[in-house]
Amino acid sequence: MSAYAEIADHFGRLSALSNAIGILQWDSDAMMPKGAAASRADSMALLRVMAHEMAVDPRIGDWLGAAEAQGDLGDWERANLREIRRSWTIQTALPADLVAATSRAISACEMAWRQARADSNFPALLPLMEEVLRLQREAGVAKGEKLGLSVYDALLNDYEPGGRSAQIDALFDDLAAFLPGFTEEALTAQARRPEPPLPEGPFAVEAQRQLGLKIMAALGYDFDRGRLDISAHPFCGGADNDVRITTRYDEADFSKALMGVIHETGHALYEQGRPAAYMSQPVGAARGMSVHESQSLIMEMQACRSRAFLDFAAPLMREAFGGSGPGWEAEGLWRRYTRVERGFIRVDADEVTYPAHVILRYRLEKAMIAGDLPLSDLPLAWNAGMRDLLGIVPPNDRLGCLQDIHWPSGGWGYFPTYTLGAMTAAQLFDAACRAEPDVLPGIGRGDFTPLVGWLRTHVHSQGSLYSTDELLTRATGRPLDAGVFKAHLARRYLDRA
């Protein structure tokens, strides 16, 4: 067996183990009874240590050297070796005891977060989250020393390979200067138009679920390789060819759950569309979280908040809830779906205010990782940032710093990819519409084939063959351009052609 075949077989087995971890994690988040938390934490810690041991196997270094010298490899195989070397370099920086301690700390903190969020009780979460933060710093130091990166950039690199905080700082400082004024403009323009009637609830959970399933099917979700469930925080998870999504329901507002379903379906379409021949190899993985987030936001923000989408969806909504009257017509629903409003919850935020939510989290997590912001001061710092960026202050921590699971679950360095993803989504959707003129007319008919087909070709099927910049340039003709995102916002919210 050649060195490449040896290393590919090894990472195929590691992928199978990771799939098992993914299903157990999904179960922990969606269905596991509370009483199983302690034993599940032990099981997850053991499996993650086993996965880590496979990822740092000393034979990998020898295999890499020999495989990279082979002359019979194609572009995909060489890209696979590149991704393996990147992962191996990162993983070998972490000792097994740190991996195990981190897994246990995360499991305990995630479970505590659920209750703390329900009770709006940040002090109850504080000691557990401090332990997660301490371990994240330790991991960042270890990785940073190996990669020659700052602690924060080393954590960011896990989610956005090649991403650097210096570049993000410049981008986000520009957006932070742009967004408050633009938000005011959008609110002023919105006020000049009659406010559409509000569809009246309550909206039964089962009716919401059935509507979500219909929209998922229209988007192209493969139900033979996934399912829809409920969780405290919407997410997409599971395993290769078993891509599961969740949402949460509010009987007073069906749009929250529906948009959550659409968002997570965008993620799932990416996962279901990855290259089948390399599904179990690093090169077959999604490129990074900014690209991943772009796929969810293409569906949620670009496609399914378009006027064309409401032409298709309005009749389904009326049928699902027995609605009638102006509030249920496509125009009224579109006005609602593109309504700008300063709100507390990131996952419910509109397209204009959403980036401000992300900038806040990015700035806070950088400060906490650096030790410049004590975790105990997070609620006050959060509220001050909300006031500066959005002009509102949360009345409690449930609507403030306790709303996201990312920090309790160890996702430090993840948040900036959301706004990078929004910009990428605008650029990809613009390119798709220029390349395939039937994208928007198709959406109006409930036919997402032109859009999803373009994404399958230019994004999903490419896995990690290219870097983020290369992927975007090949798909759109240029690297990430914030101007495309700003132009999109101006067209949609200020009626500027």
Coordinates of C-alpha atoms in Angstrom, one line a residue:
M1 CA 0.0 0.0 0.0
S2 CA 1.4 3.4 -0.9
A3 CA 2.0 6.1 1.7
Y4 CA -1.0 8.1 0.3
A5 CA -3.2 5.1 0.5
E6 CA -2.1 4.5 4.1
I7 CA -2.8 8.1 5.2
A8 CA -6.1 8.2 3.4
D9 CA -7.2 5.0 5.1
H10 CA -6.2 6.4 8.5
F11 CA -8.2 9.5 8.0
G12 CA -11.2 7.6 6.7
R13 CA -11.3 5.7 10.0
L14 CA -10.9 9.0 11.9
S15 CA -13.9 10.3 9.9
A16 CA -16.0 7.4 11.0
L17 CA -15.1 8.1 14.6
S18 CA -15.9 11.8 14.1
N19 CA -19.3 10.8 12.7
A20 CA -20.1 8.9 15.9
I21 CA -19.1 11.9 18.0
G22 CA -21.2 14.1 15.8
I23 CA -24.3 12.0 16.3
L24 CA -23.8 11.9 20.1
Q25 CA -23.3 15.7 20.2
W26 CA -26.5 16.1 18.2
D27 CA -28.3 13.9 20.7
S28 CA -26.9 15.8 23.6
D29 CA -28.2 19.1 22.2
A30 CA -31.6 17.8 20.9
M31 CA -32.9 14.7 22.7
M32 CA -30.7 13.5 25.6
P33 CA -32.4 13.5 29.0
K34 CA -30.8 15.6 31.7
G35 CA -29.9 12.7 33.9
A36 CA -27.6 11.3 31.2
A37 CA -25.4 14.3 31.1
A38 CA -22.6 13.0 33.4
S39 CA -22.2 9.6 31.7
R40 CA -22.5 11.3 28.2
A41 CA -19.7 13.7 29.2
D42 CA -17.4 10.8 30.0
S43 CA -18.3 9.0 26.7
M44 CA -17.7 12.1 24.7
A45 CA -14.4 12.8 26.4
L46 CA -13.2 9.3 25.7
L47 CA -14.2 9.4 22.1
R48 CA -12.6 12.9 21.6
V49 CA -9.4 11.6 23.2
M50 CA -9.4 8.6 20.8
A51 CA -10.0 11.0 17.8
H52 CA -7.2 13.2 19.0
E53 CA -4.8 10.3 19.3
M54 CA -5.6 9.3 15.8
A55 CA -5.1 12.8 14.6
V56 CA -1.7 13.1 16.2
D57 CA -0.5 9.5 15.3
P58 CA 3.3 9.8 14.9
R59 CA 3.1 7.8 11.7
I60 CA 1.3 10.7 10.0
G61 CA 4.5 12.7 9.8
D62 CA 6.2 9.8 8.0
W63 CA 3.2 9.2 5.7
L64 CA 3.0 12.8 4.8
G65 CA 6.7 13.0 3.8
A66 CA 6.5 9.9 1.7
A67 CA 3.1 10.7 0.1
E68 CA 4.2 14.3 -0.8
A69 CA 7.1 12.7 -2.7
Q70 CA 4.8 10.5 -4.8
G71 CA 4.6 11.5 -8.4
D72 CA 1.2 9.9 -9.2
L73 CA -1.1 12.1 -7.3
G74 CA -3.8 14.4 -8.7
D75 CA -4.9 17.8 -7.6
W76 CA -7.4 16.5 -5.1
E77 CA -4.9 14.1 -3.5
R78 CA -2.3 16.8 -3.2
A79 CA -4.9 19.2 -1.7
N80 CA -5.8 16.4 0.7
L81 CA -2.2 16.1 1.9
R82 CA -2.1 19.9 2.4
E83 CA -5.2 19.8 4.5
I84 CA -3.9 16.8 6.5
R85 CA -0.6 18.6 7.2
R86 CA -2.5 21.7 8.3
S87 CA -4.7 19.7 10.7
W88 CA -1.8 17.6 12.0
T89 CA 0.2 20.6 12.8
I90 CA -2.6 22.0 14.8
Q91 CA -3.6 18.8 16.5
T92 CA -0.1 17.9 17.6
A93 CA 0.1 21.1 19.5
L94 CA -2.5 19.9 22.0
P95 CA -1.7 17.3 24.7
A96 CA -4.3 14.6 25.3
D97 CA -5.0 15.7 28.8
L98 CA -6.0 19.1 27.6
V99 CA -8.3 17.6 25.0
A100 CA -10.0 15.5 27.6
A101 CA -10.3 18.4 30.1
T102 CA -11.7 20.6 27.5
S103 CA -14.3 18.1 26.4
R104 CA -15.5 17.6 30.0
A105 CA -15.5 21.3 30.7
I106 CA -17.6 22.0 27.6
S107 CA -20.1 19.2 28.4
A108 CA -20.7 20.6 31.9
C109 CA -20.8 24.2 30.7
E110 CA -23.3 23.5 27.9
M111 CA -25.7 21.7 30.3
A112 CA -25.4 24.5 32.8
W113 CA -25.9 27.1 30.1
R114 CA -29.4 25.7 29.3
Q115 CA -30.6 26.3 32.8
A116 CA -28.7 29.6 33.3
R117 CA -30.2 31.0 30.1
A118 CA -33.7 29.9 31.1
D119 CA -33.2 31.6 34.5
S120 CA -31.3 34.6 33.2
N121 CA -28.6 33.7 35.8
F122 CA -25.1 34.5 34.5
P123 CA -23.4 34.1 38.0
A124 CA -24.6 30.4 38.0
L125 CA -22.7 29.8 34.7
L126 CA -19.6 31.9 35.6
P127 CA -17.3 29.3 37.2
L128 CA -18.0 26.7 34.5
M129 CA -17.5 29.2 31.7
E130 CA -14.3 30.5 33.3
E131 CA -12.9 27.0 33.1
V132 CA -13.8 26.7 29.5
L133 CA -12.2 30.1 28.8
R134 CA -9.0 29.1 30.7
L135 CA -8.7 25.9 28.6
Q136 CA -9.4 27.8 25.4
R137 CA -6.5 30.2 26.2
E138 CA -4.3 27.2 26.9
A139 CA -5.2 25.7 23.6
G140 CA -4.7 29.0 21.8
V141 CA -1.2 29.4 23.3
A142 CA -0.2 25.9 22.3
K143 CA -1.5 26.2 18.8
G144 CA -0.1 29.7 18.4
E145 CA 3.4 28.6 19.3
K146 CA 3.2 25.9 16.7
L147 CA 1.8 28.1 14.0
G148 CA 3.5 31.4 14.8
L149 CA 0.2 33.1 15.5
S150 CA -1.4 35.1 18.3
V151 CA -3.6 33.3 20.8
Y152 CA -6.8 34.6 19.2
D153 CA -5.6 34.0 15.6
A154 CA -4.7 30.5 16.5
L155 CA -8.3 29.9 17.7
L156 CA -9.8 31.8 14.7
N157 CA -7.7 29.5 12.4
D158 CA -9.8 26.5 13.5
Y159 CA -12.9 28.0 12.0
E160 CA -11.4 30.3 9.3
P161 CA -8.2 28.8 7.9
G162 CA -5.8 31.6 7.1
G163 CA -8.0 34.2 8.7
R164 CA -6.3 36.9 10.7
S165 CA -7.8 39.3 13.3
A166 CA -5.9 42.3 11.9
Q167 CA -7.8 42.0 8.6
I168 CA -11.1 41.4 10.5
D169 CA -10.4 44.4 12.7
A170 CA -10.1 46.7 9.7
L171 CA -13.3 45.3 8.1
F172 CA -15.4 45.4 11.2
D173 CA -14.2 48.9 12.2
D174 CA -15.4 50.0 8.8
L175 CA -18.8 48.2 9.2
A176 CA -19.2 49.5 12.8
A177 CA -18.8 53.0 11.4
F178 CA -21.2 52.3 8.5
L179 CA -24.0 50.4 10.2
P180 CA -25.5 52.8 12.7
G181 CA -26.0 55.5 10.1
F182 CA -27.3 53.0 7.6
T183 CA -29.7 51.5 10.1
E184 CA -31.1 55.0 10.7
E185 CA -31.5 55.5 7.0
A186 CA -33.2 52.2 6.6
L187 CA -35.6 52.9 9.5
T188 CA -36.4 56.3 8.1
A189 CA -37.2 54.8 4.7
Q190 CA -39.3 52.1 6.3
A191 CA -41.3 54.6 8.3
R192 CA -42.4 56.3 5.1
R193 CA -44.1 53.2 4.0
P194 CA -47.4 51.9 5.5
E195 CA -46.7 49.2 8.1
P196 CA -48.1 45.9 6.9
P197 CA -50.7 44.2 9.1
L198 CA -49.3 41.6 11.4
P199 CA -50.5 38.0 10.8
E200 CA -52.4 37.0 13.9
G201 CA -51.5 33.9 15.9
P202 CA -51.2 31.7 17.8
F203 CA -49.4 29.5 15.4
A204 CA -49.5 25.9 16.4
V205 CA -46.0 24.2 16.6
E206 CA -47.1 21.3 14.4
A207 CA -48.3 23.6 11.7
Q208 CA -45.0 25.5 11.8
R209 CA -43.1 22.2 11.6
Q210 CA -45.1 21.0 8.5
L211 CA -44.5 24.4 6.8
G212 CA -40.8 24.1 7.6
L213 CA -40.7 20.7 6.1
K214 CA -42.3 21.9 2.9
I215 CA -39.9 24.7 2.5
M216 CA -36.9 22.4 3.2
A217 CA -38.1 20.1 0.4
A218 CA -38.4 23.1 -2.0
L219 CA -34.8 24.2 -1.1
G220 CA -33.6 20.7 -2.0
Y221 CA -32.9 19.1 1.4
D222 CA -32.5 15.3 1.2
F223 CA -34.6 13.8 3.9
D224 CA -33.1 10.4 3.3
R225 CA -29.9 11.9 4.8
G226 CA -31.2 14.0 7.6
R227 CA -34.0 15.2 9.8
L228 CA -35.6 18.2 11.6
D229 CA -35.8 18.4 15.4
I230 CA -36.1 21.0 18.2
S231 CA -33.2 22.4 20.3
A232 CA -32.6 25.4 22.6
H233 CA -30.4 26.9 19.9
P234 CA -30.9 26.1 16.2
F235 CA -28.0 24.2 14.6
C236 CA -26.9 21.9 11.9
G237 CA -25.0 18.8 13.0
G238 CA -24.8 15.0 12.8
A239 CA -22.5 13.1 10.4
D240 CA -21.6 12.5 6.8
N241 CA -24.8 11.6 4.9
D242 CA -26.8 12.1 8.1
V243 CA -27.1 15.9 8.3
R244 CA -29.6 16.9 10.9
I245 CA -30.9 20.4 11.6
T246 CA -32.9 21.9 14.5
T247 CA -35.0 24.9 15.2
R248 CA -37.0 26.4 18.1
Y249 CA -40.7 27.4 17.9
D250 CA -42.6 30.5 19.1
E251 CA -46.3 30.2 18.9
A252 CA -46.6 34.0 18.7
D253 CA -44.3 34.3 15.7
F254 CA -43.9 31.6 13.1
S255 CA -41.3 33.5 11.1
K256 CA -38.6 32.9 13.8
A257 CA -38.7 29.1 13.5
L258 CA -39.2 29.2 9.7
M259 CA -36.2 31.4 9.1
G260 CA -34.2 29.2 11.5
V261 CA -35.2 26.2 9.4
I262 CA -34.2 27.9 6.2
H263 CA -30.9 29.1 7.7
E264 CA -29.9 25.6 8.9
T265 CA -31.1 24.1 5.6
G266 CA -28.6 26.2 3.8
H267 CA -25.8 24.7 6.0
A268 CA -27.2 21.2 5.4
L269 CA -27.3 21.7 1.6
Y270 CA -23.6 22.4 1.8
E271 CA -22.9 19.3 3.8
Q272 CA -25.1 17.1 1.6
G273 CA -23.4 18.5 -1.5
R274 CA -19.8 17.9 -0.5
P275 CA -17.8 15.7 -2.9
A276 CA -18.9 12.1 -2.4
A277 CA -15.6 10.6 -3.5
Y278 CA -13.7 12.6 -0.7
M279 CA -16.5 12.8 1.9
S280 CA -14.3 11.0 4.5
Q281 CA -11.1 12.9 3.8
P282 CA -10.1 16.4 5.0
V283 CA -10.1 17.8 1.4
G284 CA -13.8 16.8 1.2
A285 CA -14.7 18.9 4.2
A286 CA -16.4 22.3 4.0
R287 CA -13.8 25.0 3.3
G288 CA -14.3 27.1 6.4
M289 CA -17.0 28.7 8.5
S290 CA -17.3 31.9 6.6
V291 CA -18.1 29.9 3.4
H292 CA -20.3 27.7 5.5
E293 CA -22.2 30.6 6.9
S294 CA -22.5 32.1 3.4
Q295 CA -24.5 29.1 2.4
S296 CA -27.0 29.5 5.2
L297 CA -27.3 33.2 4.6
I298 CA -27.7 32.8 0.8
M299 CA -30.9 30.9 1.6
E300 CA -32.1 32.8 4.6
M301 CA -31.2 36.4 3.6
Q302 CA -30.5 36.6 -0.1
A303 CA -33.1 34.1 -1.5
C304 CA -35.8 33.7 1.1
R305 CA -36.2 37.3 2.1
S306 CA -36.6 38.3 -1.6
R307 CA -39.9 39.5 -3.0
A308 CA -39.8 36.5 -5.4
F309 CA -39.7 34.0 -2.5
L310 CA -42.9 35.4 -0.9
D311 CA -44.8 35.0 -4.2
F312 CA -44.1 31.3 -3.7
A313 CA -44.3 31.0 0.1
A314 CA -47.3 33.2 0.9
P315 CA -49.9 30.7 -0.3
L316 CA -48.2 27.9 1.7
M317 CA -48.2 30.1 4.8
R318 CA -51.9 31.0 4.4
E319 CA -52.7 27.3 4.0
A320 CA -50.6 26.2 7.0
F321 CA -52.3 28.7 9.4
G322 CA -55.6 29.4 7.8
G323 CA -54.6 33.0 7.3
S324 CA -56.5 35.6 5.2
G325 CA -56.4 39.3 4.6
P326 CA -53.7 41.9 3.6
G327 CA -51.2 40.6 6.3
W328 CA -51.1 37.3 4.5
E329 CA -50.5 38.6 1.0
A330 CA -47.0 38.4 -0.5
E331 CA -46.4 42.1 -0.4
G332 CA -47.3 42.4 3.3
L333 CA -45.3 39.4 4.2
W334 CA -42.3 40.7 2.3
R335 CA -42.4 43.9 4.2
R336 CA -42.5 42.0 7.4
Y337 CA -39.6 39.7 6.3
T338 CA -37.5 42.7 5.4
R339 CA -38.4 44.8 8.4
V340 CA -35.5 46.5 10.1
E341 CA -35.7 46.6 13.9
R342 CA -33.2 47.0 16.7
G343 CA -33.5 43.8 18.7
F344 CA -31.7 41.9 21.4
I345 CA -31.4 38.4 19.8
R346 CA -28.8 37.7 17.2
V347 CA -30.5 34.7 15.6
D348 CA -33.7 36.8 15.2
A349 CA -31.9 39.9 13.9
D350 CA -32.6 41.4 10.5
E351 CA -30.0 41.6 7.7
V352 CA -29.1 45.2 8.5
T353 CA -28.6 44.9 12.3
Y354 CA -27.2 41.3 12.3
P355 CA -23.5 42.4 11.6
A356 CA -23.6 44.7 14.7
H357 CA -24.4 41.7 16.9
V358 CA -21.4 39.8 15.5
I359 CA -19.0 42.7 15.8
L360 CA -20.0 43.0 19.5
R361 CA -19.3 39.3 20.1
Y362 CA -16.0 39.4 18.2
R363 CA -14.7 42.4 20.1
L364 CA -15.7 40.9 23.5
E365 CA -14.2 37.5 22.9
K366 CA -10.9 39.0 21.7
A367 CA -10.8 41.0 24.9
M368 CA -11.6 38.0 27.1
I369 CA -9.0 35.8 25.4
A370 CA -6.4 38.5 25.8
G371 CA -7.3 38.9 29.5
D372 CA -8.3 42.5 29.0
L373 CA -12.0 41.8 30.0
P374 CA -12.6 39.6 33.1
L375 CA -15.4 37.2 32.4
S376 CA -17.3 38.4 35.5
D377 CA -17.5 41.8 33.7
L378 CA -19.1 40.3 30.6
P379 CA -22.7 41.3 31.2
L380 CA -21.8 45.0 31.7
A381 CA -19.5 45.1 28.7
W382 CA -22.1 43.3 26.6
N383 CA -24.8 45.9 27.5
A384 CA -22.4 48.8 26.8
G385 CA -21.6 47.4 23.4
M386 CA -25.2 46.8 22.5
R387 CA -25.9 50.5 23.4
D388 CA -23.1 51.7 21.3
L389 CA -23.7 49.6 18.2
L390 CA -27.5 49.1 18.3
G391 CA -28.8 51.8 20.6
I392 CA -30.5 49.4 23.0
V393 CA -29.7 47.7 26.3
P394 CA -30.9 44.2 27.2
P395 CA -33.2 44.1 30.2
N396 CA -31.7 40.8 31.4
D397 CA -28.8 38.4 30.6
R398 CA -31.1 35.9 28.9
L399 CA -31.6 38.5 26.2
G400 CA -28.0 39.5 26.5
C401 CA -24.8 37.6 27.1
L402 CA -26.5 34.3 27.8
Q403 CA -28.3 33.9 24.5
D404 CA -25.6 32.0 22.5
I405 CA -24.2 28.6 23.1
H406 CA -20.9 29.3 21.3
W407 CA -18.7 30.3 24.3
P408 CA -20.0 27.6 26.7
S409 CA -19.4 25.0 23.9
G410 CA -15.9 26.2 23.3
G411 CA -16.5 28.1 20.0
W412 CA -14.1 30.9 20.7
G413 CA -13.0 32.5 17.4
Y414 CA -16.2 31.4 15.6
F415 CA -18.3 34.6 15.7
P416 CA -16.5 36.7 13.1
T417 CA -17.2 34.1 10.4
Y418 CA -20.9 35.1 10.6
T419 CA -20.4 38.5 9.1
L420 CA -17.7 37.4 6.8
G421 CA -20.3 34.8 5.7
A422 CA -22.9 37.5 5.1
M423 CA -20.6 39.4 2.8
T424 CA -19.6 36.2 1.0
A425 CA -23.3 35.3 0.6
A426 CA -24.1 38.6 -1.1
Q427 CA -21.2 38.2 -3.5
L428 CA -22.0 34.6 -4.4
F429 CA -25.7 35.3 -4.8
D430 CA -24.9 38.3 -7.1
A431 CA -22.6 36.0 -9.2
A432 CA -25.2 33.3 -9.3
C433 CA -27.9 35.7 -10.5
R434 CA -25.6 37.1 -13.2
A435 CA -24.6 33.6 -14.4
E436 CA -28.1 32.0 -14.2
P437 CA -30.9 34.5 -15.1
D438 CA -33.5 32.1 -13.9
V439 CA -32.4 32.2 -10.2
L440 CA -34.9 34.8 -9.0
P441 CA -37.8 33.7 -11.3
G442 CA -37.2 30.2 -10.2
I443 CA -37.4 31.1 -6.6
G444 CA -40.7 32.8 -7.3
R445 CA -42.0 29.5 -8.6
G446 CA -40.6 27.5 -5.7
D447 CA -37.9 26.1 -8.0
F448 CA -34.5 26.5 -6.3
T449 CA -32.7 24.3 -8.8
P450 CA -30.9 27.1 -10.7
L451 CA -29.5 28.5 -7.5
V452 CA -28.7 25.3 -5.7
G453 CA -27.2 23.8 -9.0
W454 CA -24.9 26.8 -9.3
L455 CA -23.8 26.5 -5.7
R456 CA -23.3 22.7 -6.0
T457 CA -20.9 23.4 -8.9
H458 CA -19.0 26.4 -7.6
V459 CA -19.0 25.8 -3.8
H460 CA -20.4 22.6 -2.4
S461 CA -18.7 20.1 -4.6
Q462 CA -15.3 21.9 -4.2
G463 CA -14.9 20.9 -0.6
S464 CA -11.5 22.2 0.6
L465 CA -9.8 21.9 -2.8
Y466 CA -9.1 25.7 -2.7
S467 CA -8.5 28.3 -0.1
T468 CA -11.4 30.6 0.8
D469 CA -10.0 33.4 -1.4
E470 CA -9.3 31.1 -4.3
L471 CA -12.8 29.6 -4.0
L472 CA -14.5 33.0 -4.0
T473 CA -12.4 34.3 -6.8
R474 CA -13.0 31.3 -9.0
A475 CA -16.8 31.5 -8.3
T476 CA -17.3 35.3 -8.6
G477 CA -14.2 36.6 -10.4
R478 CA -12.8 38.6 -7.4
P479 CA -11.9 38.2 -3.8
L480 CA -14.2 39.2 -1.0
D481 CA -15.5 42.8 -1.6
A482 CA -17.5 44.5 1.2
G483 CA -18.9 46.9 -1.4
V484 CA -21.1 44.1 -2.8
F485 CA -22.6 43.6 0.6
K486 CA -23.2 47.3 1.1
A487 CA -24.7 47.7 -2.4
H488 CA -27.1 44.8 -1.7
L489 CA -28.3 46.4 1.6
A490 CA -28.8 49.7 -0.2
R491 CA -30.9 48.1 -3.0
R492 CA -33.1 46.1 -0.6
Y493 CA -33.6 48.6 2.2
L494 CA -33.2 52.0 0.6
D495 CA -34.6 51.1 -2.8
R496 CA -31.4 52.2 -4.5
A497 CA -30.9 50.5 -7.9

